[in-house]
Amino acid sequence: MLLHCLTTVTNLAHNNQDNRHRFIDAEGLHALTDCMEAFTQSPKVQRQGCWAMLTLAGSDETARLVAEGGGSRALMTLINALLNHPMDPGVQQFGLWATANMALAGADVSRRLRKAGAPEI
């Protein structure tokens, strides 16, 4: 059921800026990070969570909101997924792509990523 919910977020946020804002404004990032933090050892949950973050960070504006979300909690959750699942190609692909999207949103976001541990990845 959880994977279906994460897939729904991914599908709704894909190429739809309005849906990204709705999700973020409704505190959806907190729910997403809660899910990922509750299932840190599940590569399937981490993969789908990274993919959801990737779609949410689909524009500079929303990438900045994701990076700032919850006091950078979303960044830490994303980086932890990458570090905890180094051999899962899906986690690595979606997690690094989401990280790259956020880094391109601005120098301030890049600094947050470095502070959160992104260089180690």
PDB file of C-alpha atoms in Angstrom:
ATOM      1  CA  MET A   1       0.000   0.000   0.000  1.00  0.00           C
ATOM      2  CA  LEU A   2       2.805   2.425   0.907  1.00  0.00           C
ATOM      3  CA  LEU A   3       4.518   1.877  -2.441  1.00  0.00           C
ATOM      4  CA  HIS A   4       1.247   2.664  -4.207  1.00  0.00           C
ATOM      5  CA  CYS A   5       0.950   5.921  -2.277  1.00  0.00           C
ATOM      6  CA  LEU A   6       4.510   6.922  -3.151  1.00  0.00           C
ATOM      7  CA  THR A   7       3.900   6.021  -6.793  1.00  0.00           C
ATOM      8  CA  THR A   8       0.773   8.181  -6.773  1.00  0.00           C
ATOM      9  CA  VAL A   9       2.762  11.155  -5.488  1.00  0.00           C
ATOM     10  CA  THR A  10       5.349  10.560  -8.195  1.00  0.00           C
ATOM     11  CA  ASN A  11       2.725  10.385 -10.922  1.00  0.00           C
ATOM     12  CA  LEU A  12       0.802  13.438  -9.731  1.00  0.00           C
ATOM     13  CA  ALA A  13       3.956  15.565  -9.428  1.00  0.00           C
ATOM     14  CA  HIS A  14       5.421  14.511 -12.761  1.00  0.00           C
ATOM     15  CA  ASN A  15       5.408  17.518 -15.109  1.00  0.00           C
ATOM     16  CA  ASN A  16       2.758  19.288 -13.037  1.00  0.00           C
ATOM     17  CA  GLN A  17       3.972  22.339 -11.146  1.00  0.00           C
ATOM     18  CA  ASP A  18       0.556  22.977  -9.579  1.00  0.00           C
ATOM     19  CA  ASN A  19       0.432  19.486  -8.080  1.00  0.00           C
ATOM     20  CA  ARG A  20       3.981  19.867  -6.751  1.00  0.00           C
ATOM     21  CA  HIS A  21       2.972  23.049  -4.962  1.00  0.00           C
ATOM     22  CA  ARG A  22      -0.210  21.457  -3.624  1.00  0.00           C
ATOM     23  CA  PHE A  23       1.738  18.535  -2.205  1.00  0.00           C
ATOM     24  CA  ILE A  24       4.410  20.742  -0.632  1.00  0.00           C
ATOM     25  CA  ASP A  25       1.870  23.265   0.709  1.00  0.00           C
ATOM     26  CA  ALA A  26      -0.126  20.424   2.304  1.00  0.00           C
ATOM     27  CA  GLU A  27       2.953  19.355   4.313  1.00  0.00           C
ATOM     28  CA  GLY A  28       3.395  16.364   2.012  1.00  0.00           C
ATOM     29  CA  LEU A  29       7.173  16.511   2.382  1.00  0.00           C
ATOM     30  CA  HIS A  30       6.790  15.662   6.055  1.00  0.00           C
ATOM     31  CA  ALA A  31       4.695  12.609   5.166  1.00  0.00           C
ATOM     32  CA  LEU A  32       7.176  11.570   2.477  1.00  0.00           C
ATOM     33  CA  THR A  33      10.176  11.870   4.777  1.00  0.00           C
ATOM     34  CA  ASP A  34       8.269  10.088   7.577  1.00  0.00           C
ATOM     35  CA  CYS A  35       7.698   7.139   5.222  1.00  0.00           C
ATOM     36  CA  MET A  36      11.299   7.031   4.110  1.00  0.00           C
ATOM     37  CA  GLU A  37      12.565   7.309   7.694  1.00  0.00           C
ATOM     38  CA  ALA A  38      10.234   4.552   8.897  1.00  0.00           C
ATOM     39  CA  PHE A  39      11.448   2.125   6.209  1.00  0.00           C
ATOM     40  CA  THR A  40      15.145   2.963   5.877  1.00  0.00           C
ATOM     41  CA  GLN A  41      16.094  -0.662   5.204  1.00  0.00           C
ATOM     42  CA  SER A  42      13.591  -1.147   2.373  1.00  0.00           C
ATOM     43  CA  PRO A  43      15.204  -0.440  -0.989  1.00  0.00           C
ATOM     44  CA  LYS A  44      11.774  -0.426  -2.633  1.00  0.00           C
ATOM     45  CA  VAL A  45      10.445   2.307  -0.330  1.00  0.00           C
ATOM     46  CA  GLN A  46      13.689   4.275  -0.600  1.00  0.00           C
ATOM     47  CA  ARG A  47      13.706   3.963  -4.397  1.00  0.00           C
ATOM     48  CA  GLN A  48      10.125   5.172  -4.745  1.00  0.00           C
ATOM     49  CA  GLY A  49      10.693   7.909  -2.165  1.00  0.00           C
ATOM     50  CA  CYS A  50      13.729   9.158  -4.091  1.00  0.00           C
ATOM     51  CA  TRP A  51      11.695   9.090  -7.296  1.00  0.00           C
ATOM     52  CA  ALA A  52       8.945  11.106  -5.607  1.00  0.00           C
ATOM     53  CA  MET A  53      11.515  13.670  -4.434  1.00  0.00           C
ATOM     54  CA  LEU A  54      12.926  13.787  -7.948  1.00  0.00           C
ATOM     55  CA  THR A  55       9.549  14.679  -9.416  1.00  0.00           C
ATOM     56  CA  LEU A  56       8.878  17.199  -6.648  1.00  0.00           C
ATOM     57  CA  ALA A  57      12.223  18.854  -7.411  1.00  0.00           C
ATOM     58  CA  GLY A  58      11.266  19.138 -11.072  1.00  0.00           C
ATOM     59  CA  SER A  59      11.722  22.911 -11.270  1.00  0.00           C
ATOM     60  CA  ASP A  60      14.100  25.354  -9.616  1.00  0.00           C
ATOM     61  CA  GLU A  61      11.247  26.774  -7.568  1.00  0.00           C
ATOM     62  CA  THR A  62      10.011  23.476  -6.160  1.00  0.00           C
ATOM     63  CA  ALA A  63      13.552  22.081  -5.846  1.00  0.00           C
ATOM     64  CA  ARG A  64      14.287  25.013  -3.561  1.00  0.00           C
ATOM     65  CA  LEU A  65      11.119  24.269  -1.541  1.00  0.00           C
ATOM     66  CA  VAL A  66      12.089  20.602  -1.184  1.00  0.00           C
ATOM     67  CA  ALA A  67      15.624  21.537  -0.103  1.00  0.00           C
ATOM     68  CA  GLU A  68      14.247  23.940   2.489  1.00  0.00           C
ATOM     69  CA  GLY A  69      11.469  21.611   3.610  1.00  0.00           C
ATOM     70  CA  GLY A  70      11.427  20.674   7.261  1.00  0.00           C
ATOM     71  CA  GLY A  71      14.721  22.368   8.030  1.00  0.00           C
ATOM     72  CA  SER A  72      16.491  20.359   5.322  1.00  0.00           C
ATOM     73  CA  ARG A  73      15.035  17.117   6.676  1.00  0.00           C
ATOM     74  CA  ALA A  74      14.131  16.069   3.137  1.00  0.00           C
ATOM     75  CA  LEU A  75      17.773  16.514   2.086  1.00  0.00           C
ATOM     76  CA  MET A  76      19.020  14.383   4.952  1.00  0.00           C
ATOM     77  CA  THR A  77      16.463  11.691   4.191  1.00  0.00           C
ATOM     78  CA  LEU A  78      17.483  11.664   0.542  1.00  0.00           C
ATOM     79  CA  ILE A  79      21.178  11.483   1.353  1.00  0.00           C
ATOM     80  CA  ASN A  80      20.605   8.728   3.908  1.00  0.00           C
ATOM     81  CA  ALA A  81      18.767   6.701   1.272  1.00  0.00           C
ATOM     82  CA  LEU A  82      21.729   7.060  -1.084  1.00  0.00           C
ATOM     83  CA  LEU A  83      24.252   6.116   1.604  1.00  0.00           C
ATOM     84  CA  ASN A  84      22.190   3.192   2.967  1.00  0.00           C
ATOM     85  CA  HIS A  85      21.544   1.645  -0.461  1.00  0.00           C
ATOM     86  CA  PRO A  86      24.733   2.095  -2.485  1.00  0.00           C
ATOM     87  CA  MET A  87      24.113  -1.028  -4.565  1.00  0.00           C
ATOM     88  CA  ASP A  88      20.507  -0.313  -5.528  1.00  0.00           C
ATOM     89  CA  PRO A  89      20.562   1.229  -9.000  1.00  0.00           C
ATOM     90  CA  GLY A  90      17.105   2.785  -8.614  1.00  0.00           C
ATOM     91  CA  VAL A  91      17.887   4.516  -5.331  1.00  0.00           C
ATOM     92  CA  GLN A  92      21.146   5.781  -6.804  1.00  0.00           C
ATOM     93  CA  GLN A  93      19.615   6.942 -10.081  1.00  0.00           C
ATOM     94  CA  PHE A  94      16.594   8.722  -8.640  1.00  0.00           C
ATOM     95  CA  GLY A  95      18.373   9.980  -5.517  1.00  0.00           C
ATOM     96  CA  LEU A  96      21.313  11.456  -7.398  1.00  0.00           C
ATOM     97  CA  TRP A  97      19.051  12.952 -10.038  1.00  0.00           C
ATOM     98  CA  ALA A  98      16.934  14.596  -7.328  1.00  0.00           C
ATOM     99  CA  THR A  99      20.111  15.869  -5.661  1.00  0.00           C
ATOM    100  CA  ALA A 100      21.343  17.280  -8.984  1.00  0.00           C
ATOM    101  CA  ASN A 101      18.005  19.017  -9.595  1.00  0.00           C
ATOM    102  CA  MET A 102      18.245  20.660  -6.206  1.00  0.00           C
ATOM    103  CA  ALA A 103      21.901  21.653  -6.666  1.00  0.00           C
ATOM    104  CA  LEU A 104      20.988  23.421  -9.906  1.00  0.00           C
ATOM    105  CA  ALA A 105      18.336  25.494  -8.106  1.00  0.00           C
ATOM    106  CA  GLY A 106      20.963  27.865  -6.715  1.00  0.00           C
ATOM    107  CA  ALA A 107      24.181  28.323  -4.788  1.00  0.00           C
ATOM    108  CA  ASP A 108      22.328  28.508  -1.470  1.00  0.00           C
ATOM    109  CA  VAL A 109      20.755  25.107  -2.118  1.00  0.00           C
ATOM    110  CA  SER A 110      24.150  23.691  -3.102  1.00  0.00           C
ATOM    111  CA  ARG A 111      25.517  24.895   0.236  1.00  0.00           C
ATOM    112  CA  ARG A 112      22.667  23.135   2.045  1.00  0.00           C
ATOM    113  CA  LEU A 113      23.449  19.945   0.130  1.00  0.00           C
ATOM    114  CA  ARG A 114      27.126  20.129   1.070  1.00  0.00           C
ATOM    115  CA  LYS A 115      26.201  20.744   4.706  1.00  0.00           C
ATOM    116  CA  ALA A 116      23.810  17.765   4.632  1.00  0.00           C
ATOM    117  CA  GLY A 117      26.573  15.467   3.343  1.00  0.00           C
ATOM    118  CA  ALA A 118      26.045  15.384  -0.415  1.00  0.00           C
ATOM    119  CA  PRO A 119      29.795  15.484  -1.260  1.00  0.00           C
ATOM    120  CA  GLU A 120      30.270  12.092   0.390  1.00  0.00           C
ATOM    121  CA  ILE A 121      27.872  10.581  -2.112  1.00  0.00           C
TER     122      ILE A 121
END
